[in-house]
Structures are given as C-alpha cells and as structure tokens.
Coordinates of C-alpha atoms in Angstrom, one line a residue:
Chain A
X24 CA 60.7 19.6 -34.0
X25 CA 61.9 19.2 -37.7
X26 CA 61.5 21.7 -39.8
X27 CA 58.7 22.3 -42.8
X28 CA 58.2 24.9 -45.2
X29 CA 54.9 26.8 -44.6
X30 CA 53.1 27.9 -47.4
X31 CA 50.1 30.5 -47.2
X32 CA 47.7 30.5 -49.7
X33 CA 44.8 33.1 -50.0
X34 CA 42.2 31.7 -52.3
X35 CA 40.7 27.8 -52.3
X36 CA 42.2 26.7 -55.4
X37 CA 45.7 27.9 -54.2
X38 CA 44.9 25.5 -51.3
X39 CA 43.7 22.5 -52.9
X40 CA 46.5 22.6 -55.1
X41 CA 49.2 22.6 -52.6
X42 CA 47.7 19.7 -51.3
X43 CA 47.4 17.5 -54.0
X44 CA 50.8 18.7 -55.4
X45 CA 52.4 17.4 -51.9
X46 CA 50.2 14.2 -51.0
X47 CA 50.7 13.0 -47.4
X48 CA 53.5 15.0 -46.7
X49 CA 51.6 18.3 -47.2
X50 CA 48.7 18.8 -44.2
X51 CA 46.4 22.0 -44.2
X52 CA 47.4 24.1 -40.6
X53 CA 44.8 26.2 -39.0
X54 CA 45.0 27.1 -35.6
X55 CA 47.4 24.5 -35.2
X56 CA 47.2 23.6 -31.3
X57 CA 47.2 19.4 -32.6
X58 CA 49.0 19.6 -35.9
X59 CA 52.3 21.6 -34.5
X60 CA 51.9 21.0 -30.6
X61 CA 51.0 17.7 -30.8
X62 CA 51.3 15.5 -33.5
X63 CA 54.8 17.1 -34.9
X64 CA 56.4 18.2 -31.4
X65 CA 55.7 15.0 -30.3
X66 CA 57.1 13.3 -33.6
X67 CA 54.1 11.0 -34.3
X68 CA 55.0 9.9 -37.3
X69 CA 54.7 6.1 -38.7
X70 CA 55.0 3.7 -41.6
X71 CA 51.9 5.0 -43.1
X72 CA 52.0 8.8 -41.2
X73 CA 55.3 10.4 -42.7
X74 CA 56.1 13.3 -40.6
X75 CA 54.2 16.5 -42.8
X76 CA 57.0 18.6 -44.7
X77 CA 54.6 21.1 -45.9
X78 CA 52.4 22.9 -43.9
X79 CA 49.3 24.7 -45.9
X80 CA 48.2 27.5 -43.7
X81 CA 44.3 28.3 -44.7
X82 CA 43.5 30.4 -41.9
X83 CA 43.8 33.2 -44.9
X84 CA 41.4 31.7 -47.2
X85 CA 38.1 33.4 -47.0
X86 CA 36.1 30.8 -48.6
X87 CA 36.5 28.9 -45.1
X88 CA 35.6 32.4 -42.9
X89 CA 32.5 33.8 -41.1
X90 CA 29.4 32.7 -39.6
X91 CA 26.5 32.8 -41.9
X92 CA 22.4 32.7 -41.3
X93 CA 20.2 31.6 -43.6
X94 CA 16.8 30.7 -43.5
X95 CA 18.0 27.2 -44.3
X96 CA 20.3 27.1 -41.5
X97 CA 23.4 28.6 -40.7
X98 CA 27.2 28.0 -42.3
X99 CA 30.3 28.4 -40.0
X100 CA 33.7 28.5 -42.0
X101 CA 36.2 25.8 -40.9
X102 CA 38.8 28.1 -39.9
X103 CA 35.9 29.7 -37.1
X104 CA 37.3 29.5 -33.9
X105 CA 35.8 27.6 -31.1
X106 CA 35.9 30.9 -29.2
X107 CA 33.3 32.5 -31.6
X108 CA 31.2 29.7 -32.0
X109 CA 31.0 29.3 -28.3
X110 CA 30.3 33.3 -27.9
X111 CA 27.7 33.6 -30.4
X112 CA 24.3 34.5 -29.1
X113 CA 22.6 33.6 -32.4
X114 CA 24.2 30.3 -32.2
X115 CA 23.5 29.4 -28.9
X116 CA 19.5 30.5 -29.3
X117 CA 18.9 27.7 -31.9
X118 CA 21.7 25.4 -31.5
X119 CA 22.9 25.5 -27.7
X120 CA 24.3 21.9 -27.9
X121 CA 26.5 23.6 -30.6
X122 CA 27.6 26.1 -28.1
X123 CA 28.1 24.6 -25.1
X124 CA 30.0 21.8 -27.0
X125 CA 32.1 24.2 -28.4
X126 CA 32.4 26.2 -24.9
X127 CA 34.0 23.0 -23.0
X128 CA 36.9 22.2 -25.5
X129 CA 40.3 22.0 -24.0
X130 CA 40.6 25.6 -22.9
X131 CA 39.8 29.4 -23.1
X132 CA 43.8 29.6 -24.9
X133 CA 42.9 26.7 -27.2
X134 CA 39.5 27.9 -27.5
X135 CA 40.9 31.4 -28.7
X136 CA 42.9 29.8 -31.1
X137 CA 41.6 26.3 -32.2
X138 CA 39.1 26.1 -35.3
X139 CA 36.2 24.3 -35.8
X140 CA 37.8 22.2 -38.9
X141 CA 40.9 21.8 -36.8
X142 CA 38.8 20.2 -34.1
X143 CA 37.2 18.1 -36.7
X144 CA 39.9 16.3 -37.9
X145 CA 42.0 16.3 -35.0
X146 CA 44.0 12.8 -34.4
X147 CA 43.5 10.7 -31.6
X148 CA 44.4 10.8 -28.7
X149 CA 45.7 7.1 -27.8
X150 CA 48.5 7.0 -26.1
X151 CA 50.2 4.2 -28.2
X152 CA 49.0 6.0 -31.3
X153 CA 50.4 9.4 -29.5
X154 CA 53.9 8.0 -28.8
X155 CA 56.8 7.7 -31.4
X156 CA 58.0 4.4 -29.8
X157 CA 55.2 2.7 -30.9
X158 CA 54.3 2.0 -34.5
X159 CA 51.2 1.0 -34.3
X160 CA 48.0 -0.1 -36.5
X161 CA 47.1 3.2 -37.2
X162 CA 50.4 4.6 -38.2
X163 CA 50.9 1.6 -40.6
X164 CA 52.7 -0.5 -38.4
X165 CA 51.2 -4.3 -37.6
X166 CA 49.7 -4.7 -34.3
X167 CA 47.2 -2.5 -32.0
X168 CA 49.0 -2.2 -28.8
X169 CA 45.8 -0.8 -26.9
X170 CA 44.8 -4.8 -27.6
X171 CA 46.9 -6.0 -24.9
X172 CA 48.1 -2.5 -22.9
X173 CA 46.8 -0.3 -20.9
X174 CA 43.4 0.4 -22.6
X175 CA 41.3 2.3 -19.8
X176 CA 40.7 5.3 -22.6
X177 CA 40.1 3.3 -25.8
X178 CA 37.1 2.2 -27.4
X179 CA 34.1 -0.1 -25.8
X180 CA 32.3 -0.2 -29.5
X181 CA 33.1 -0.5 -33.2
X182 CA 36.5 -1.6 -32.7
X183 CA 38.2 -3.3 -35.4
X184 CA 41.7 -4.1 -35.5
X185 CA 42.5 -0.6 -33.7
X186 CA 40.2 0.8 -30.8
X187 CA 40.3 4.3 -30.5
X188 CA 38.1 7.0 -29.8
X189 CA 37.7 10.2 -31.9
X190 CA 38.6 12.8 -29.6
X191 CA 36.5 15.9 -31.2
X192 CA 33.4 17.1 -29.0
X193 CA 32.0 19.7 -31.9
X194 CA 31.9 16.3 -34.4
X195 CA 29.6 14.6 -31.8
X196 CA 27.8 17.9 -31.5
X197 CA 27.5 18.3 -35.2
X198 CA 26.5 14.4 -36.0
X199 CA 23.8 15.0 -33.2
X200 CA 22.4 18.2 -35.3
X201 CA 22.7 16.7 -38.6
X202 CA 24.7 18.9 -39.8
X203 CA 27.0 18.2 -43.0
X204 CA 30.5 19.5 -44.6
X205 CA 31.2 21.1 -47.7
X206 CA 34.4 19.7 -48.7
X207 CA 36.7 20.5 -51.7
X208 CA 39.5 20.1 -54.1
X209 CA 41.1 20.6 -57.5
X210 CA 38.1 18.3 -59.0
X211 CA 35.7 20.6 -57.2
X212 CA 33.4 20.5 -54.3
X213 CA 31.1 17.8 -52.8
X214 CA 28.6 18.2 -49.8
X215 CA 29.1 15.3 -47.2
X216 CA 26.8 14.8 -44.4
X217 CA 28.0 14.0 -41.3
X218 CA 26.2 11.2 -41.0
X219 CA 28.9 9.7 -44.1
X220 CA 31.7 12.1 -43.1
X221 CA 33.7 9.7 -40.2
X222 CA 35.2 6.2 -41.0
X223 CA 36.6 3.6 -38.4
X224 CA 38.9 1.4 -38.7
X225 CA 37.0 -1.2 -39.7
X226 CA 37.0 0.7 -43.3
X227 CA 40.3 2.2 -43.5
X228 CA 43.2 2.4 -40.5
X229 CA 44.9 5.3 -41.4
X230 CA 42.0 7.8 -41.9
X231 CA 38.6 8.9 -39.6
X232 CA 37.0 10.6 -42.5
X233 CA 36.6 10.2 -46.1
X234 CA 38.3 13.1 -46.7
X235 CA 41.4 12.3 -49.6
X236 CA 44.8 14.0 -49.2
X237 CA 44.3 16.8 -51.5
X238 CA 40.2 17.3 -49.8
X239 CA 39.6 19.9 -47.8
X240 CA 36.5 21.0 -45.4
X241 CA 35.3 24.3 -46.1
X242 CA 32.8 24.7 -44.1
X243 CA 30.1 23.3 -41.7
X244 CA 26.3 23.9 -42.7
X245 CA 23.7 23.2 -40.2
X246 CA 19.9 23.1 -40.4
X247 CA 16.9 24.9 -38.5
X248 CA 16.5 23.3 -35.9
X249 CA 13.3 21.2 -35.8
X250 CA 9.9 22.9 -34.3
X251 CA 10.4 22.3 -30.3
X252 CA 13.8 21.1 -30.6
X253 CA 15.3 20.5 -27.4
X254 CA 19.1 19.8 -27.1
X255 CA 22.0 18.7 -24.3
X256 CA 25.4 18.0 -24.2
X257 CA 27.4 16.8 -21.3
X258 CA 31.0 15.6 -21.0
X259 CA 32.6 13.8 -18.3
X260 CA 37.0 13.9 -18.1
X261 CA 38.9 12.5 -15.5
X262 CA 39.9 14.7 -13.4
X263 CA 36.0 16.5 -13.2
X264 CA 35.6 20.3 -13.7
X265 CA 37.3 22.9 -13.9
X266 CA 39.9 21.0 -15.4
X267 CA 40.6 21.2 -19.4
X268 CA 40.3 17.8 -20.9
X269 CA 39.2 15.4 -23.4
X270 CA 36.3 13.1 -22.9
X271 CA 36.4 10.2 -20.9
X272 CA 32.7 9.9 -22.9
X273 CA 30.6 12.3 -23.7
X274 CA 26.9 12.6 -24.9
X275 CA 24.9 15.0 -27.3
X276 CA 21.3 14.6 -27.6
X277 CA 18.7 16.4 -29.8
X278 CA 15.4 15.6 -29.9
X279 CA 11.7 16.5 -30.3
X280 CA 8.5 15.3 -28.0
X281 CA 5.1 15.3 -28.2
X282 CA 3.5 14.8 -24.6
X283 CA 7.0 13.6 -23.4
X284 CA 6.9 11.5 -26.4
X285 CA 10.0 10.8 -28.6
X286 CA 9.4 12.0 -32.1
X287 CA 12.1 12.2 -33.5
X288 CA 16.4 12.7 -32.3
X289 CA 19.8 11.9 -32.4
X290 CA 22.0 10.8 -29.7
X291 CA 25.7 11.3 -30.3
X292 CA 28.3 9.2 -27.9
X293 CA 32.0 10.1 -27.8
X294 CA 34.6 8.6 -25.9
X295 CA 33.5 5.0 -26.6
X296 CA 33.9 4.5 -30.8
X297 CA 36.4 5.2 -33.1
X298 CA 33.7 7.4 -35.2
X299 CA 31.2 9.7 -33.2
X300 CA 28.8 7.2 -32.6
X301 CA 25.3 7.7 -32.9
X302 CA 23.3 4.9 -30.4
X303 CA 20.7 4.1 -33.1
X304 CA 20.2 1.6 -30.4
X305 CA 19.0 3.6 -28.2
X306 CA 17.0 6.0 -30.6
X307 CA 14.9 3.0 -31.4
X308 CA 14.2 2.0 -28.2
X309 CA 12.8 5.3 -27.2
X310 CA 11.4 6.0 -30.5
X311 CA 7.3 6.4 -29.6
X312 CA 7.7 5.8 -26.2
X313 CA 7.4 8.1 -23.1
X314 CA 10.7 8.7 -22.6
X315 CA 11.1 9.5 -18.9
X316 CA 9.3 6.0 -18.2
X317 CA 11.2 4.0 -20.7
X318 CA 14.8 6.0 -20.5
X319 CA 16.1 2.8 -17.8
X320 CA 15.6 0.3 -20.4
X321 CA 16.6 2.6 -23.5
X322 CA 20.2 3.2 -22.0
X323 CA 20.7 -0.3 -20.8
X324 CA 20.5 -1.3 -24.7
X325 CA 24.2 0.1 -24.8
X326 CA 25.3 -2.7 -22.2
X327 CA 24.4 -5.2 -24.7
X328 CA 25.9 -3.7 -27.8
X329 CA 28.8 -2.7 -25.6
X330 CA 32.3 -4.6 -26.2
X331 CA 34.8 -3.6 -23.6
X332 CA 38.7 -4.2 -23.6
X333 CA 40.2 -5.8 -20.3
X334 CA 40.7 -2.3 -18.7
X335 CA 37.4 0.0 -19.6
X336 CA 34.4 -2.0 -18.7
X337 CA 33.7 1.2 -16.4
X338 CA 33.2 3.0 -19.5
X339 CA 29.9 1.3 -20.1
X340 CA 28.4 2.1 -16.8
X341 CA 29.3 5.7 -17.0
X342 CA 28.1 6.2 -20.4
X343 CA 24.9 4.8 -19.5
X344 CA 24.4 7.0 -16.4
X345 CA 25.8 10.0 -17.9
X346 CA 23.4 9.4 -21.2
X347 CA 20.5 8.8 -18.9
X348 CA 21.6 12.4 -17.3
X349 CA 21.6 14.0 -21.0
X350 CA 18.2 13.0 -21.9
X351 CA 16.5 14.2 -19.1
X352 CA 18.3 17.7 -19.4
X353 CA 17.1 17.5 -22.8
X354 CA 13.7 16.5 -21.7
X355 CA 13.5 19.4 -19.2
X356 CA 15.0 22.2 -21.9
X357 CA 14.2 25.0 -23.3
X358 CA 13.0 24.7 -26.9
X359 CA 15.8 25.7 -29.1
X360 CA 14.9 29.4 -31.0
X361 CA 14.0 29.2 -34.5
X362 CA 17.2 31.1 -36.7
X363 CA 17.0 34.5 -36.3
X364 CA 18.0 35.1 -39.8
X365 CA 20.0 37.5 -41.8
X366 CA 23.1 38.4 -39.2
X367 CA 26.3 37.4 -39.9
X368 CA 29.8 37.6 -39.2
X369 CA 33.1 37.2 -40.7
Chain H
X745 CA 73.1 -8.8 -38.6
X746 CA 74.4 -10.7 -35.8
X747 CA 75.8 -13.9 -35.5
X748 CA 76.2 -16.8 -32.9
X749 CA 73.6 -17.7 -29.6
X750 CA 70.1 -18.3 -30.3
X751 CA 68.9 -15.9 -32.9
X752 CA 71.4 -16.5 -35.8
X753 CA 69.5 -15.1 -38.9
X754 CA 70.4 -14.4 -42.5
X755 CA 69.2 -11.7 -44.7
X756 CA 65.6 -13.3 -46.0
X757 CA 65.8 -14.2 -50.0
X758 CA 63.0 -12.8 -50.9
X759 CA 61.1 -10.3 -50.0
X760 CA 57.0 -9.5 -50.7
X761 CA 55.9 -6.0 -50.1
X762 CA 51.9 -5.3 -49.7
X763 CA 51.5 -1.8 -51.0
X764 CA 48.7 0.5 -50.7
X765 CA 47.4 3.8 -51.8
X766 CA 49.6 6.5 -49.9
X767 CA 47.4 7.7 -47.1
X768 CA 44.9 5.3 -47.0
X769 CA 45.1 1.6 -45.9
X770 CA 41.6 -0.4 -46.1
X771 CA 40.8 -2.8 -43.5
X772 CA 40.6 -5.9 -46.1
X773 CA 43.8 -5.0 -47.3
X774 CA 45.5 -4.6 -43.9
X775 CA 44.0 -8.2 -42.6
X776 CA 45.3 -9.9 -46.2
X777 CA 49.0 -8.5 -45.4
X778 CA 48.4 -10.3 -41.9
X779 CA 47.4 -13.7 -43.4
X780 CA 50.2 -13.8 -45.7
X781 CA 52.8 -12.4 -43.1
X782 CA 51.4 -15.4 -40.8
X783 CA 51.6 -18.0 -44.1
X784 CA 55.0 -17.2 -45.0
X785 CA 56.4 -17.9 -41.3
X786 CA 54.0 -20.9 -40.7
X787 CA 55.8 -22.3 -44.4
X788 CA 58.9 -21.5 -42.7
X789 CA 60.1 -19.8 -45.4
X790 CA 63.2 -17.6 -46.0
X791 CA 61.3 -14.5 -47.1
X792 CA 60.2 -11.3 -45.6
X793 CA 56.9 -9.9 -45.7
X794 CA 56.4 -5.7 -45.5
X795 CA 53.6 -3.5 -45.0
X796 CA 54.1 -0.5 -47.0
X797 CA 52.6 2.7 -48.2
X798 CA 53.1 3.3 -52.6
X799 CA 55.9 6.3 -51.6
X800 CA 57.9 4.3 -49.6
X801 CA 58.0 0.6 -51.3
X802 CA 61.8 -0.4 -51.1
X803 CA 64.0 -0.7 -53.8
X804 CA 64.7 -4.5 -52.3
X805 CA 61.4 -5.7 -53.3
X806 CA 60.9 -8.5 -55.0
X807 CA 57.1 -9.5 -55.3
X808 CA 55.2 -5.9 -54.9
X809 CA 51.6 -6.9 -54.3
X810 CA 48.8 -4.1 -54.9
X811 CA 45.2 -3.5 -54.6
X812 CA 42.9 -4.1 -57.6
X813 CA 42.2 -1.1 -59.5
X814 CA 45.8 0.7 -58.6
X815 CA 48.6 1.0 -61.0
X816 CA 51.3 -0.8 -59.7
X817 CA 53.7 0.6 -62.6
X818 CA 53.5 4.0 -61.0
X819 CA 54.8 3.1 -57.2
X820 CA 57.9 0.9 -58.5
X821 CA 59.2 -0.1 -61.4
X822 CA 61.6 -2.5 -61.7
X823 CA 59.9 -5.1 -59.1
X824 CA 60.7 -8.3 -60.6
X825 CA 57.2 -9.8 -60.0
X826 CA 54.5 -7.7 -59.5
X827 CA 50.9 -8.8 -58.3
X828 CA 47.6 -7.2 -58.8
X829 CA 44.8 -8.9 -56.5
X830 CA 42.0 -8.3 -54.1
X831 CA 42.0 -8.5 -50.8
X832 CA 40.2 -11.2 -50.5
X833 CA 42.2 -13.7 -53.0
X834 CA 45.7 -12.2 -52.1
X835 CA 46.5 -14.8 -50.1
X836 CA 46.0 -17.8 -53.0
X837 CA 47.9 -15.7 -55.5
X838 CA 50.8 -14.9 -53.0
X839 CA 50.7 -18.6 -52.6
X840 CA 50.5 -19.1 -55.6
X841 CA 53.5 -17.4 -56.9
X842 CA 55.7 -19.1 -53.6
X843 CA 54.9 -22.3 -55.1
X844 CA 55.9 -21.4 -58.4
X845 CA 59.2 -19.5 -57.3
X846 CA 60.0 -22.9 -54.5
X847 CA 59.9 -24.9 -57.9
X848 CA 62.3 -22.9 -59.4
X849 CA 64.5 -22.5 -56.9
X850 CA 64.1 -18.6 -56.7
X851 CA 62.6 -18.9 -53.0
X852 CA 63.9 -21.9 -50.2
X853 CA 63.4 -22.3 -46.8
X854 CA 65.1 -20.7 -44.1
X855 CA 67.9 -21.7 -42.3
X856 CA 67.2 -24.0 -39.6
X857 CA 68.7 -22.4 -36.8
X858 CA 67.2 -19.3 -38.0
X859 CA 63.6 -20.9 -37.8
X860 CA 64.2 -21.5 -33.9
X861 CA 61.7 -19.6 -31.5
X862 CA 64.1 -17.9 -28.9
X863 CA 62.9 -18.4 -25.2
X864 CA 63.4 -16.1 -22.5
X865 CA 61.9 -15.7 -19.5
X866 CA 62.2 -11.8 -18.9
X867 CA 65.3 -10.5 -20.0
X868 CA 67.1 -13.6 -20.0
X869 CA 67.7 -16.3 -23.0
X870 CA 67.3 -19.6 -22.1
X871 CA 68.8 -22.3 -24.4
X872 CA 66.6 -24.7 -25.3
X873 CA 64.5 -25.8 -22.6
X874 CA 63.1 -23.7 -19.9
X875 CA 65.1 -24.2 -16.7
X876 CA 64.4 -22.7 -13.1
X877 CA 67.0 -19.8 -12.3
X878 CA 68.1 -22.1 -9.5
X879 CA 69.7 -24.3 -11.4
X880 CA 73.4 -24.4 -12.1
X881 CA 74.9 -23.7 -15.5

C-alpha cells in the first residue's frame, strides 16, 4: 500500500476544509474496512480515481455521532456503526427493515467497525472496476469491460455505458424508508433526499452520488414510520447463509394496506442497477390492488423493464421470485411501532 | 516506440485532450470524447485523442477541449488552442478546428504504414492476409 498522511480533525468545518483544500486526492476515512482494505490495498486507482494521498479521519467529529429520536423521526450520525444500528431496540421497533438490513452486512467484524456513511458511499464492487489492470469507464479509462466479460454480477437495469451495481444494503434500506442525508461543506449544509442522493452512470461515470469532493454526509434522518407500516428486507448471495457477502440482489419493501390493499410503499432493488433502484414499476402495478392476488403480475413487470448482459439473465428470475418472497413477508408483518421518542444515544 | 513489422508508428502530431471537472465526468461529455476519438481515426489522422481529468492534462497538449461553463485558463495554460464547447457540439468544433489546422499544415495524416490494422489470430501476427497455420512460410 502507498503511503498517505492521515489527518484527524475534530469539528465539521476542520473536515470540510481538508477536503476541499485536497480535492480528489483527499477522501474522508471512517471505519475504513473499503477505503484502506479495499480500494487502496488493492490499488484501484485510474485516470479519473488518483490513488487518495490524504486520508480525513471523521470518526472524531461529533456533529456525525449518536442516534437521535425525535418525534419527527430519528437521526443516526454517519460515523454510527452498523453494529449499533443493527442492535438498537428502538430502531428495530419502528424501522426493522433498518435493522435487519444493517444486521446482514458483510460480518459481525465489519459490522463492529463499518459506519453507516461508510456503507453509503462504498465503491463497487465490479470486478473489472475492482482490479488495477483494468482501467475501465468508471476509473476514467474508455471502455466498460463488464460489456463484453464475465458480467454474471453486474447490472440487468439502468445501465449506461458502465453496468454496475451499488453494493450498499443500508442505501436500499434507506431509499425504501424515505429517508434523506444531511450533507455539508465549507459553503454550508444542504438536506438531500434519498430519493436525489444516488446518480448512475448515465449522469456522471465517476461518481454514485451527488456528493462534490469537498461534501460530506453528516448524517441520515428518517421519518415515522407511516400508521400500520409494515416492512421486509431480504438478500440473497451466492454462496447462501451463513456466509458474509454482498448481494447477488436484494429487496427492501415498505408499505401500508388497507384490507390487503396497497396504499401506499416503496420497493427498493439492489444488486440489479447502478443506483438503488426503486421498481416504480412495480409500485404502480400494485398501487390499489389486492396485493396477494395481483403480486404474479406486479413482479413480472420487472421482466419487461429488465435488460440483461449475455451472462446475468438469471438475475431477473431471481429478483422476481425473491421480490415476490419480500412482499408477502411484508404483507404477513408486524406493524412497525410508532417512535418511542426522547432516548438517544451517542 | 518501436520500429519495423507490422505496427510501425510515429509519435502523433497533434494531440487533443478532453478535459473535465476533476472528480466528475458527465455521461454527455464522456460519449463526445468517444465520437471525436472514433472521427479522428476514421479521418486517419496523425493526432492523438485523450481523456483526461483538469489535474492531470499533459503538458503535450495541443487542442485542450472543456466543458461549457469551466475555466479552461485554470487547468492549463499554455495550450496552444483551447476549446470551450458543449457536449453536444464538441464534435463540429473539434472538426472544425482539424479542418482549419489540415489547411494550414499544422495537422496531416498519418503515416501510411502506421494507419494499417494489425491481424493476428491469437498471439500470432499475420502479415497481410489471413493464412491457415498449416501453411508454409
């Protein structure tokens, strides 16, 4: 690994500044289980990726700290760890797709040290994208080699001149509870919702959010959940469970019913898009509908919308079945808890 | 550079560099750097055309093409033509400028031998024509 010089501010400002002062060569380091064992060890670096020479640690910031209820919803600092947001009670009575997303990252030694906004904005994982030989789209080099390689993991929608798949299950989660990000910098802070906060290539190939180089996430607010809520989250990797993987897909679902009814919901799809990809398609099809009766035809709206690469057409099939699957544990759960209110944590 | 066999080539004369904002390339601008990269060795031109981000624009350059709205002044000075354009239009003012610098006689055509397509079939450079591995010689 080449060396970098680690700087370790304690207040937002100090944070923002080292940023901006350093552009691209400058990234912010939290828990750092992609940034230093992945992208640098393994020396992904391109025409438009210089390998970061300054390494901004904000796990000492407190601004980004803590877990925090409110009546309008609660607030989780970026540099949370998936560990706490996976053990909280509180979370897990009104937002259990929060939780359990949270509780199947990687594993319980990433968990213990990964952070929600390092989970965020974690690279992809695409193997051409992963591996220095190749300088590919998203690095700044010419070509998508997933085009013509081995593309069994990359994307089956929203492709557009490269294919992956954002690799982070607490963004699908998050896009799923319409949650959104308080971001800032040396010109101050702006709110994003998640709904704006992820970008494909088809807008810009070096980036998956519209984050700048001297932007930083903050923190992550979600609302209450809505009366009756009912949510579900399921992922399916290679190998199955117990192993500690990334998605092959994966599918978050909240939504409300009346009678069995869809009211209203969100249905989040990873492993398939470049951007967590909410299946409006699908939404709309089941919008005012019983939803165990017309659930067949509401998934098979994906096959249409669906663009596979010579090597994942399977990925359509299983992210139909396992989607189907997701509903209906939606369907048959628990209504989330309204917030309890008042206790947080830092 | 190497010399002799199939794949003589010379140092291009010119060479165009698509710039872009450091840490961000925009699909429109990345598919306009592809277009003109594709013109220039349809044209058969002796010229060179680079992807690059605004830190790391090489001191070679010789036409440094940027994005609307971005100053070009501040990612290298010294280029000795520099174009501002949008994505969609880069490609007429690119050609615009070859046409201009071909008249003058700042930009010709390259080499012949240079222009060739090499042929191989695997690892193996076959001179001309394709031949079966059977075959003598």
């Amino acid at each position: 690994m080449r060396g970098f010089q680690l700087h370790e501010p304690e207040t937002t400002s100090e944070a923002v500044d080292l940023l901006a002062t350093h552009g691209t060569q400058a990234r912010p380091l939290a828990g750092g289980t992609d940034l230093i064992a992945g992208v640098m060890r393994d020396q992904v670096v391109g025409k438009g990726m210089p390998y970061p020479t300054h390494l901004v640690d904000v796990m000492r910031v407190r601004d980004f700290a803590g877990i925090h209820f409110r009546p309008e919803g609660v607030t989780i600092g970026a540099v949370t760890t998936l560990f706490d947001i996976a053990d909280s009670a509180a979370l897990a009575a009104s937002w259990p797709l929060l939780t359990r997303a949270a509780g199947d990252v990687a594993s319980p030694e990433i968990r213990a040290v990964g952070t929600l906004g390092g989970n965020i904005h974690q690279r992809p994982r695409c193997w051409f994208f992963r591996n220095k030989d190749f300088d590919c789209a998203k690095k700044g080099g010419d070509i998508c080699y997933a085009v013509k390689g081995d593309n069994r993991y990359n994307a089956i929608l929203g492709g557009n001149l490269c294919y992956i798949v954002h690799p982070s299950d607490l963004a699908m989660a998050l896009l799923a509870l319409g949650a959104s990000g308080r971001v800032v910098s040396p010109r101050g802070e702006r709110t994003i919702p998640f709904d704006e906060y992820f970008i494909g290539p088809d807008v810009d190939l070096l980036r998956e959010t519209v984050l700048e180089p001297d932007e930083l996430l903050a923190s992550v607010t979600i609302p209450p959940p809505a009366d009756g809520s009912r949510q579900a989250w399921q992922k399916i990797n290679e190998k199955g469970a117990p192993t500690w993987d990334f998605a092959v897909v994966s599918a978050a679902v909240s939504m409300t019913l009346g009678d069995g009814v869809w009211r209203d919901g969100r249905i989040v799809l990873g492993g398939v898009a470049p951007v967590p990809y909410r299946a409006r398609v699908v939404e709309d099809a089941l919008a005012g509908r019983d939803v165990r009766s017309s659930l067949a035809d509401a998934v098979a709206a994906l096959g249409r919308v669906a663009r596979p690469m010579g090597h994942n057409g399977y990925k359509v099939q299983l992210i139909e079945h396992l989607l189907s699957q997701v509903i209906l544990e939606a369907v048959a759960a628990e209504p989330a808890a309204e917030i309890a209110g008042g206790a947080s944590s830092s | 550079m190497t010399t002799g066999g199939t794949n003589e080539r010379t140092a291009p004369r010119l060479v165009i560099v698509l710039a872009y904002p450091d840490g961000s390339l925009a699909n429109p601008w990345f598919r306009a750097y592809k277009r003109v990269k594709r013109g220039v060795r349809t044209k058969g031109l002796n010229a060179r055309v680079e992807l690059r981000p605004s830190t790391d624009v090489p001191t070679e350059t010789d036409v440094l093409v940027v994005p609307a709205g971005t100053n070009p002044e501040a990612w290298l000075v010294g280029a000795p033509h520099v174009l501002t354009s949008a994505a969609e239009s880069v490609q007429a003012d690119v050609d615009g400028l070859i046409a201009t610098l071909l008249a003058d006689g700042r930009l010709d055509y390259a080499p012949a031998a240079s222009r060739r397509s090499a042929v191989h079939r695997g690892a193996l450079p076959v001179d001309g024509r394709a031949r079966s591995l059977d075959e003598p010689g």
